[in-house]
Amino acid sequence: MTVPVSLGARAAAAVLAWYDCHRRDLPWRAKPYAAADPYKVWLSEIMLQQTTVAAVTPYFAAFLARWPDVKSLAQASSDEVMRAWAGLGYYSRARNLHACAKTIAGDFGGSFPATEAALRDLPGIGPYTAAAIAAIDGNVTRVVARLFSIETPLPAAQTEIKARAQEMVPGKRPGDFAQAMMDLGAMVCTPRHPSCGMCPLRDLCLGHAFGHAERLPTKAPRPLRPLRRGAAFFVRRRDGAVLVRTRPPKGLLGGMTELPGSPWETDFDEALAESQAPIAAPFRKLESSIEHAFTHFALRLSIYVAEVKEDRRPPSGYRWTPARDLDNEAFPGVMRKVIEAVRRSGENLRVD
Ligand code: SF4
């Protein structure tokens, strides 16, 4: 008697065969069947959380060129790591990465622990692993939802999608299988206009058979992000130095550099903005403001600029950064937008 082979198992075999011919050549990836370098895998996986391959690739190359192994990364200052990470977003990942590198270098002689349990005890790996398990890759989610024609909207569908994906994992080459599903989602089963005609799952895919693959997975309507508003103060000394400070290490944008600013509030009162500047100066408000989307809220910042004399001392907690160093500061995206807006404005600043 022949044992029926499940849809998941047939699909897994087809995806792996396709992967062997069509895999993306990614810099952190080992060749099929080969052992990967744990440092590269770890670095790339942390960078790839919530971030696209295209965005990660140049950062990954730059990190690897500068810190080719975990020991050299551990020896870097946290400021250097934050600067190198600037622009990639979700900055707690950079802090965790650095803390973890120090522990591996200090307690494990620079080698990653062999067991998953020991790995999970490392700083940053516990929460990271939990997050990685909790949120399977978006590409995989899409392929599985279409393959099994799962019509329940996300995020409620995640439980079923995860269970189906888990059932598909083959006993042999589970790592390659995960990579294969990610590649299939990125290259063939794309969010819009999936290329079903060239897909190895074409004859198995229920979403394709029912003719509704492209609209899967469906999503529950997203609650509107609240809008917070605030003011940013661009204060320049006559010699070009700009007033900045480093944010506290924990919390939103922790450890990053910022311009002075007001709190960000939903009921922000523009009339009181100037009174929140940490330094008295002849501020002028730019006509344009900037907008930035964080995960849980949208932000609109008005921008106030002023120039002060060279001998002005920075207020407590702030420092002057010379004009030539401005682009090397670890500014997050939102602050870069403010600086860009000031540069574009060509504002003719006055000295107090
Ligand atoms: Fe995606 Fe089409 Fe392949 Fe189904 S057949 S997995 S919808 S590309």
GROMACS .gro file of C-alpha atoms and ligand atoms in nm:
model
  360
    1MET     CA    1   0.000   0.000   0.000
    2THR     CA    2   0.139   0.342  -0.083
    3VAL     CA    3   0.134   0.603   0.190
    4PRO     CA    4  -0.024   0.927   0.061
    5VAL     CA    5   0.225   1.214   0.064
    6SER     CA    6   0.081   1.531   0.214
    7LEU     CA    7   0.047   1.851   0.020
    8GLY     CA    8   0.303   2.013   0.251
    9ALA     CA    9   0.563   1.740   0.195
   10ARG     CA   10   0.521   1.749  -0.184
   11ALA     CA   11   0.543   2.126  -0.181
   12ALA     CA   12   0.858   2.117   0.034
   13ALA     CA   13   1.030   1.878  -0.208
   14ALA     CA   14   0.933   2.095  -0.505
   15VAL     CA   15   1.056   2.414  -0.336
   16LEU     CA   16   1.391   2.258  -0.243
   17ALA     CA   17   1.446   2.130  -0.599
   18TRP     CA   18   1.367   2.478  -0.730
   19TYR     CA   19   1.601   2.636  -0.473
   20ASP     CA   20   1.893   2.426  -0.589
   21CYS     CA   21   1.869   2.594  -0.932
   22HIS     CA   22   1.739   2.940  -0.851
   23ARG     CA   23   1.861   3.041  -0.507
   24ARG     CA   24   1.964   3.401  -0.453
   25ASP     CA   25   2.333   3.445  -0.393
   26LEU     CA   26   2.329   3.642  -0.068
   27PRO     CA   27   2.657   3.742   0.096
   28TRP     CA   28   2.572   3.584   0.434
   29ARG     CA   29   2.450   3.259   0.291
   30ALA     CA   30   2.650   2.935   0.287
   31LYS     CA   31   2.648   2.720  -0.025
   32PRO     CA   32   2.379   2.446  -0.019
   33TYR     CA   33   2.470   2.163   0.222
   34ALA     CA   34   2.766   2.367   0.355
   35ALA     CA   35   2.802   2.496   0.710
   36ALA     CA   36   2.737   2.868   0.747
   37ASP     CA   37   2.961   3.106   0.941
   38PRO     CA   38   2.764   3.167   1.265
   39TYR     CA   39   2.889   3.528   1.287
   40LYS     CA   40   2.758   3.610   0.939
   41VAL     CA   41   2.429   3.433   1.000
   42TRP     CA   42   2.376   3.605   1.333
   43LEU     CA   43   2.467   3.949   1.198
   44SER     CA   44   2.246   3.912   0.892
   45GLU     CA   45   1.950   3.771   1.081
   46ILE     CA   46   1.948   4.060   1.325
   47MET     CA   47   1.980   4.309   1.040
   48LEU     CA   48   1.704   4.139   0.842
   49GLN     CA   49   1.441   4.172   1.115
   50GLN     CA   50   1.175   4.406   0.974
   51THR     CA   51   1.421   4.515   0.704
   52THR     CA   52   1.454   4.420   0.338
   53VAL     CA   53   1.744   4.231   0.182
   54ALA     CA   54   1.814   4.532  -0.044
   55ALA     CA   55   1.845   4.766   0.256
   56VAL     CA   56   2.056   4.521   0.459
   57THR     CA   57   2.308   4.420   0.192
   58PRO     CA   58   2.529   4.735   0.198
   59TYR     CA   59   2.517   4.753   0.581
   60PHE     CA   60   2.611   4.388   0.608
   61ALA     CA   61   2.908   4.440   0.374
   62ALA     CA   62   3.022   4.750   0.565
   63PHE     CA   63   2.998   4.577   0.906
   64LEU     CA   64   3.185   4.275   0.780
   65ALA     CA   65   3.459   4.487   0.622
   66ARG     CA   66   3.505   4.683   0.943
   67TRP     CA   67   3.445   4.406   1.198
   68PRO     CA   68   3.522   4.075   1.025
   69ASP     CA   69   3.456   3.866   1.336
   70VAL     CA   70   3.273   3.883   1.665
   71LYS     CA   71   3.589   3.973   1.860
   72SER     CA   72   3.655   4.286   1.655
   73LEU     CA   73   3.292   4.389   1.685
   74ALA     CA   74   3.315   4.346   2.063
   75GLN     CA   75   3.611   4.583   2.073
   76ALA     CA   76   3.429   4.863   1.890
   77SER     CA   77   3.284   5.147   2.097
   78SER     CA   78   2.906   5.159   2.120
   79ASP     CA   79   2.918   5.496   1.948
   80GLU     CA   80   3.097   5.344   1.648
   81VAL     CA   81   2.842   5.065   1.625
   82MET     CA   82   2.547   5.305   1.649
   83ARG     CA   83   2.696   5.526   1.379
   84ALA     CA   84   2.753   5.231   1.149
   85TRP     CA   85   2.393   5.122   1.210
   86ALA     CA   86   2.246   5.471   1.153
   87GLY     CA   87   1.980   5.462   0.883
   88LEU     CA   88   1.891   5.094   0.925
   89GLY     CA   89   1.623   5.161   1.189
   90TYR     CA   90   1.504   4.967   1.497
   91TYR     CA   91   1.812   5.073   1.687
   92SER     CA   92   1.767   4.843   1.985
   93ARG     CA   93   1.896   4.573   1.751
   94ALA     CA   94   2.233   4.749   1.730
   95ARG     CA   95   2.258   4.776   2.109
   96ASN     CA   96   2.170   4.409   2.152
   97LEU     CA   97   2.412   4.310   1.878
   98HIS     CA   98   2.698   4.490   2.047
   99ALA     CA   99   2.616   4.361   2.396
  100CYS     CA  100   2.595   4.010   2.262
  101ALA     CA  101   2.929   4.040   2.078
  102LYS     CA  102   3.095   4.149   2.403
  103THR     CA  103   2.956   3.851   2.592
  104ILE     CA  104   3.064   3.605   2.322
  105ALA     CA  105   3.412   3.758   2.311
  106GLY     CA  106   3.443   3.783   2.690
  107ASP     CA  107   3.275   3.465   2.815
  108PHE     CA  108   3.301   3.228   2.522
  109GLY     CA  109   3.643   3.311   2.378
  110GLY     CA  110   3.490   3.454   2.061
  111SER     CA  111   3.304   3.137   1.955
  112PHE     CA  112   2.927   3.115   1.946
  113PRO     CA  113   2.790   2.863   2.196
  114ALA     CA  114   2.690   2.541   2.026
  115THR     CA  115   2.347   2.485   2.180
  116GLU     CA  116   2.034   2.685   2.124
  117ALA     CA  117   1.971   2.698   2.500
  118ALA     CA  118   2.309   2.861   2.564
  119LEU     CA  119   2.253   3.098   2.273
  120ARG     CA  120   1.922   3.207   2.417
  121ASP     CA  121   2.090   3.315   2.741
  122LEU     CA  122   2.302   3.570   2.557
  123PRO     CA  123   2.201   3.935   2.572
  124GLY     CA  124   1.973   4.022   2.286
  125ILE     CA  125   1.944   3.668   2.157
  126GLY     CA  126   1.662   3.571   2.392
  127PRO     CA  127   1.425   3.845   2.281
  128TYR     CA  128   1.550   3.814   1.925
  129THR     CA  129   1.492   3.441   1.907
  130ALA     CA  130   1.150   3.483   2.061
  131ALA     CA  131   1.068   3.752   1.806
  132ALA     CA  132   1.197   3.543   1.520
  133ILE     CA  133   0.985   3.250   1.631
  134ALA     CA  134   0.682   3.471   1.688
  135ALA     CA  135   0.699   3.639   1.351
  136ILE     CA  136   0.787   3.417   1.059
  137ASP     CA  137   0.922   3.590   0.755
  138GLY     CA  138   0.667   3.784   0.549
  139ASN     CA  139   0.767   3.600   0.233
  140VAL     CA  140   0.702   3.263   0.394
  141THR     CA  141   0.371   3.383   0.533
  142ARG     CA  142   0.256   3.480   0.184
  143VAL     CA  143   0.362   3.155   0.015
  144VAL     CA  144   0.198   2.939   0.283
  145ALA     CA  145  -0.126   3.142   0.287
  146ARG     CA  146  -0.154   3.104  -0.090
  147LEU     CA  147  -0.044   2.742  -0.108
  148PHE     CA  148  -0.309   2.636   0.144
  149SER     CA  149  -0.560   2.906   0.041
  150ILE     CA  150  -0.587   3.045   0.394
  151GLU     CA  151  -0.845   3.323   0.378
  152THR     CA  152  -0.851   3.425   0.746
  153PRO     CA  153  -0.712   3.780   0.767
  154LEU     CA  154  -0.376   3.850   0.931
  155PRO     CA  155  -0.277   3.869   1.209
  156ALA     CA  156  -0.538   3.610   1.321
  157ALA     CA  157  -0.420   3.374   1.044
  158GLN     CA  158  -0.063   3.362   1.180
  159THR     CA  159  -0.134   3.063   1.406
  160GLU     CA  160  -0.263   2.851   1.121
  161ILE     CA  161   0.007   2.970   0.881
  162LYS     CA  162   0.278   2.888   1.134
  163ALA     CA  163   0.134   2.543   1.196
  164ARG     CA  164   0.116   2.471   0.821
  165ALA     CA  165   0.469   2.600   0.768
  166GLN     CA  166   0.593   2.385   1.055
  167GLU     CA  167   0.433   2.075   0.904
  168MET     CA  168   0.613   2.141   0.579
  169VAL     CA  169   0.965   2.151   0.728
  170PRO     CA  170   1.147   1.844   0.590
  171GLY     CA  171   1.363   1.623   0.814
  172LYS     CA  172   1.658   1.676   0.579
  173ARG     CA  173   1.786   2.027   0.495
  174PRO     CA  174   1.546   2.226   0.717
  175GLY     CA  175   1.772   2.532   0.695
  176ASP     CA  176   1.779   2.524   0.315
  177PHE     CA  177   1.403   2.479   0.315
  178ALA     CA  178   1.352   2.799   0.516
  179GLN     CA  179   1.582   2.989   0.281
  180ALA     CA  180   1.406   2.836  -0.020
  181MET     CA  181   1.064   2.954   0.098
  182MET     CA  182   1.200   3.304   0.155
  183ASP     CA  183   1.352   3.310  -0.194
  184LEU     CA  184   1.034   3.180  -0.355
  185GLY     CA  185   0.831   3.452  -0.183
  186ALA     CA  186   1.081   3.721  -0.282
  187MET     CA  187   1.137   3.612  -0.642
  188VAL     CA  188   0.825   3.429  -0.765
  189CYS     CA  189   0.534   3.446  -0.522
  190THR     CA  190   0.558   3.823  -0.497
  191PRO     CA  191   0.296   4.036  -0.320
  192ARG     CA  192   0.160   4.171  -0.649
  193HIS     CA  193   0.139   3.973  -0.970
  194PRO     CA  194   0.287   3.641  -0.849
  195SER     CA  195   0.458   3.454  -1.134
  196CYS     CA  196   0.249   3.139  -1.099
  197GLY     CA  197   0.345   3.029  -1.450
  198MET     CA  198   0.707   2.972  -1.343
  199CYS     CA  199   0.637   2.855  -0.987
  200PRO     CA  200   0.739   2.506  -0.872
  201LEU     CA  201   0.419   2.494  -0.665
  202ARG     CA  202   0.188   2.577  -0.954
  203ASP     CA  203   0.024   2.233  -0.968
  204LEU     CA  204  -0.013   2.208  -0.589
  205CYS     CA  205  -0.116   2.560  -0.495
  206LEU     CA  206  -0.477   2.588  -0.379
  207GLY     CA  207  -0.478   2.968  -0.396
  208HIS     CA  208  -0.374   2.948  -0.761
  209ALA     CA  209  -0.631   2.675  -0.833
  210PHE     CA  210  -0.910   2.888  -0.681
  211GLY     CA  211  -0.792   3.191  -0.880
  212HIS     CA  212  -0.755   3.417  -0.578
  213ALA     CA  213  -0.386   3.377  -0.490
  214GLU     CA  214  -0.297   3.739  -0.553
  215ARG     CA  215  -0.532   3.872  -0.286
  216LEU     CA  216  -0.391   3.638  -0.017
  217PRO     CA  217  -0.301   3.677   0.260
  218THR     CA  218  -0.574   3.924   0.349
  219LYS     CA  219  -0.514   4.171   0.628
  220ALA     CA  220  -0.746   4.307   0.896
  221PRO     CA  221  -0.777   4.685   0.856
  222ARG     CA  222  -0.499   4.857   1.044
  223PRO     CA  223  -0.593   5.097   1.323
  224LEU     CA  224  -0.496   5.449   1.229
  225ARG     CA  225  -0.161   5.558   1.369
  226PRO     CA  226  -0.204   5.853   1.606
  227LEU     CA  227  -0.032   6.173   1.497
  228ARG     CA  228   0.213   6.324   1.745
  229ARG     CA  229   0.359   6.665   1.690
  230GLY     CA  230   0.656   6.852   1.826
  231ALA     CA  231   0.936   7.094   1.751
  232ALA     CA  232   1.303   7.040   1.662
  233PHE     CA  233   1.559   7.310   1.726
  234PHE     CA  234   1.851   7.345   1.489
  235VAL     CA  235   2.098   7.567   1.674
  236ARG     CA  236   2.417   7.653   1.491
  237ARG     CA  237   2.720   7.830   1.633
  238ARG     CA  238   2.880   8.095   1.413
  239ASP     CA  239   3.166   7.852   1.337
  240GLY     CA  240   2.914   7.599   1.201
  241ALA     CA  241   2.902   7.362   1.502
  242VAL     CA  242   2.554   7.229   1.576
  243LEU     CA  243   2.394   7.162   1.916
  244VAL     CA  244   2.317   6.791   1.972
  245ARG     CA  245   2.287   6.537   2.247
  246THR     CA  246   2.292   6.159   2.279
  247ARG     CA  247   1.961   6.000   2.374
  248PRO     CA  248   1.950   5.775   2.682
  249PRO     CA  249   2.059   5.418   2.600
  250LYS     CA  250   1.717   5.261   2.659
  251GLY     CA  251   1.386   5.334   2.485
  252LEU     CA  252   1.291   5.472   2.144
  253LEU     CA  253   1.603   5.560   1.938
  254GLY     CA  254   1.813   5.482   2.245
  255GLY     CA  255   2.180   5.577   2.217
  256MET     CA  256   2.124   5.776   1.896
  257THR     CA  257   2.216   6.141   1.844
  258GLU     CA  258   1.940   6.402   1.830
  259LEU     CA  259   1.889   6.772   1.787
  260PRO     CA  260   1.722   6.947   2.080
  261GLY     CA  261   1.345   6.919   2.069
  262SER     CA  262   1.017   6.942   2.252
  263PRO     CA  263   0.832   6.630   2.373
  264TRP     CA  264   0.627   6.462   2.095
  265GLU     CA  265   0.260   6.486   2.190
  266THR     CA  266  -0.082   6.446   2.029
  267ASP     CA  267  -0.194   6.777   2.183
  268PHE     CA  268   0.128   6.967   2.115
  269ASP     CA  269   0.078   7.345   2.134
  270GLU     CA  270   0.278   7.523   1.865
  271ALA     CA  271   0.239   7.856   2.044
  272LEU     CA  272   0.451   7.720   2.330
  273ALA     CA  273   0.712   7.552   2.111
  274GLU     CA  274   0.991   7.806   2.149
  275SER     CA  275   0.963   7.800   2.527
  276GLN     CA  276   1.074   7.433   2.513
  277ALA     CA  277   1.410   7.505   2.352
  278PRO     CA  278   1.702   7.422   2.587
  279ILE     CA  279   1.885   7.739   2.490
  280ALA     CA  280   1.770   8.099   2.448
  281ALA     CA  281   1.828   8.215   2.090
  282PRO     CA  282   1.657   8.418   1.815
  283PHE     CA  283   1.463   8.127   1.666
  284ARG     CA  284   1.295   8.143   1.330
  285LYS     CA  285   1.040   7.881   1.225
  286LEU     CA  286   1.090   7.715   0.889
  287GLU     CA  287   0.789   7.715   0.660
  288SER     CA  288   0.819   7.344   0.594
  289SER     CA  289   0.783   7.076   0.858
  290ILE     CA  290   0.889   6.711   0.830
  291GLU     CA  291   0.689   6.392   0.877
  292HIS     CA  292   0.810   6.055   0.988
  293ALA     CA  293   0.631   5.725   1.047
  294PHE     CA  294   0.724   5.520   1.354
  295THR     CA  295   0.568   5.180   1.412
  296HIS     CA  296   0.306   5.303   1.658
  297PHE     CA  297   0.264   5.667   1.570
  298ALA     CA  298   0.321   5.924   1.299
  299LEU     CA  299   0.524   6.233   1.381
  300ARG     CA  300   0.518   6.585   1.241
  301LEU     CA  301   0.795   6.817   1.354
  302SER     CA  302   0.810   7.191   1.303
  303ILE     CA  303   1.163   7.318   1.275
  304TYR     CA  304   1.313   7.621   1.446
  305VAL     CA  305   1.656   7.748   1.352
  306ALA     CA  306   1.889   7.996   1.515
  307GLU     CA  307   2.254   8.093   1.513
  308VAL     CA  308   2.450   8.182   1.827
  309LYS     CA  309   2.795   8.321   1.900
  310GLU     CA  310   3.100   8.101   1.907
  311ASP     CA  311   3.153   8.131   2.281
  312ARG     CA  312   2.807   8.000   2.380
  313ARG     CA  313   2.838   7.708   2.620
  314PRO     CA  314   2.615   7.407   2.554
  315PRO     CA  315   2.329   7.355   2.802
  316SER     CA  316   2.370   7.063   3.041
  317GLY     CA  317   2.354   6.728   2.861
  318TYR     CA  318   2.421   6.881   2.519
  319ARG     CA  319   2.738   6.924   2.313
  320TRP     CA  320   2.849   7.111   2.003
  321THR     CA  321   2.937   6.887   1.712
  322PRO     CA  322   3.162   7.049   1.449
  323ALA     CA  323   3.008   7.099   1.104
  324ARG     CA  324   3.252   6.849   0.948
  325ASP     CA  325   3.136   6.576   1.189
  326LEU     CA  326   2.764   6.632   1.144
  327ASP     CA  327   2.718   6.364   0.879
  328ASN     CA  328   2.906   6.110   1.093
  329GLU     CA  329   2.679   6.151   1.396
  330ALA     CA  330   2.446   5.857   1.470
  331PHE     CA  331   2.134   6.044   1.370
  332PRO     CA  332   1.821   5.833   1.315
  333GLY     CA  333   1.616   5.889   0.999
  334VAL     CA  334   1.384   6.142   1.159
  335MET     CA  335   1.672   6.372   1.260
  336ARG     CA  336   1.835   6.340   0.917
  337LYS     CA  337   1.508   6.465   0.768
  338VAL     CA  338   1.521   6.771   0.994
  339ILE     CA  339   1.882   6.847   0.897
  340GLU     CA  340   1.800   6.798   0.531
  341ALA     CA  341   1.505   7.039   0.560
  342VAL     CA  342   1.732   7.302   0.718
  343ARG     CA  343   1.990   7.255   0.442
  344ARG     CA  344   1.724   7.282   0.172
  345SER     CA  345   1.578   7.596   0.327
  346GLY     CA  346   1.904   7.786   0.282
  347GLU     CA  347   1.801   7.970   0.598
  348ASN     CA  348   1.997   8.285   0.654
  349LEU     CA  349   2.068   8.250   1.025
  350ARG     CA  350   2.122   8.542   1.258
  351VAL     CA  351   2.362   8.563   1.547
  352ASP     CA  352   2.223   8.653   1.889
  353SF4    FE1  353   0.250   3.176  -0.523
  353SF4    FE2  354   0.139   3.129  -0.761
  353SF4    FE3  355   0.331   2.974  -0.668
  353SF4    FE4  356   0.091   2.967  -0.558
  353SF4     S1  357   0.143   2.908  -0.768
  353SF4     S2  358   0.284   2.969  -0.451
  353SF4     S3  359   0.034   3.179  -0.573
  353SF4     S4  360   0.349   3.191  -0.723
   0.00000   0.00000   0.00000
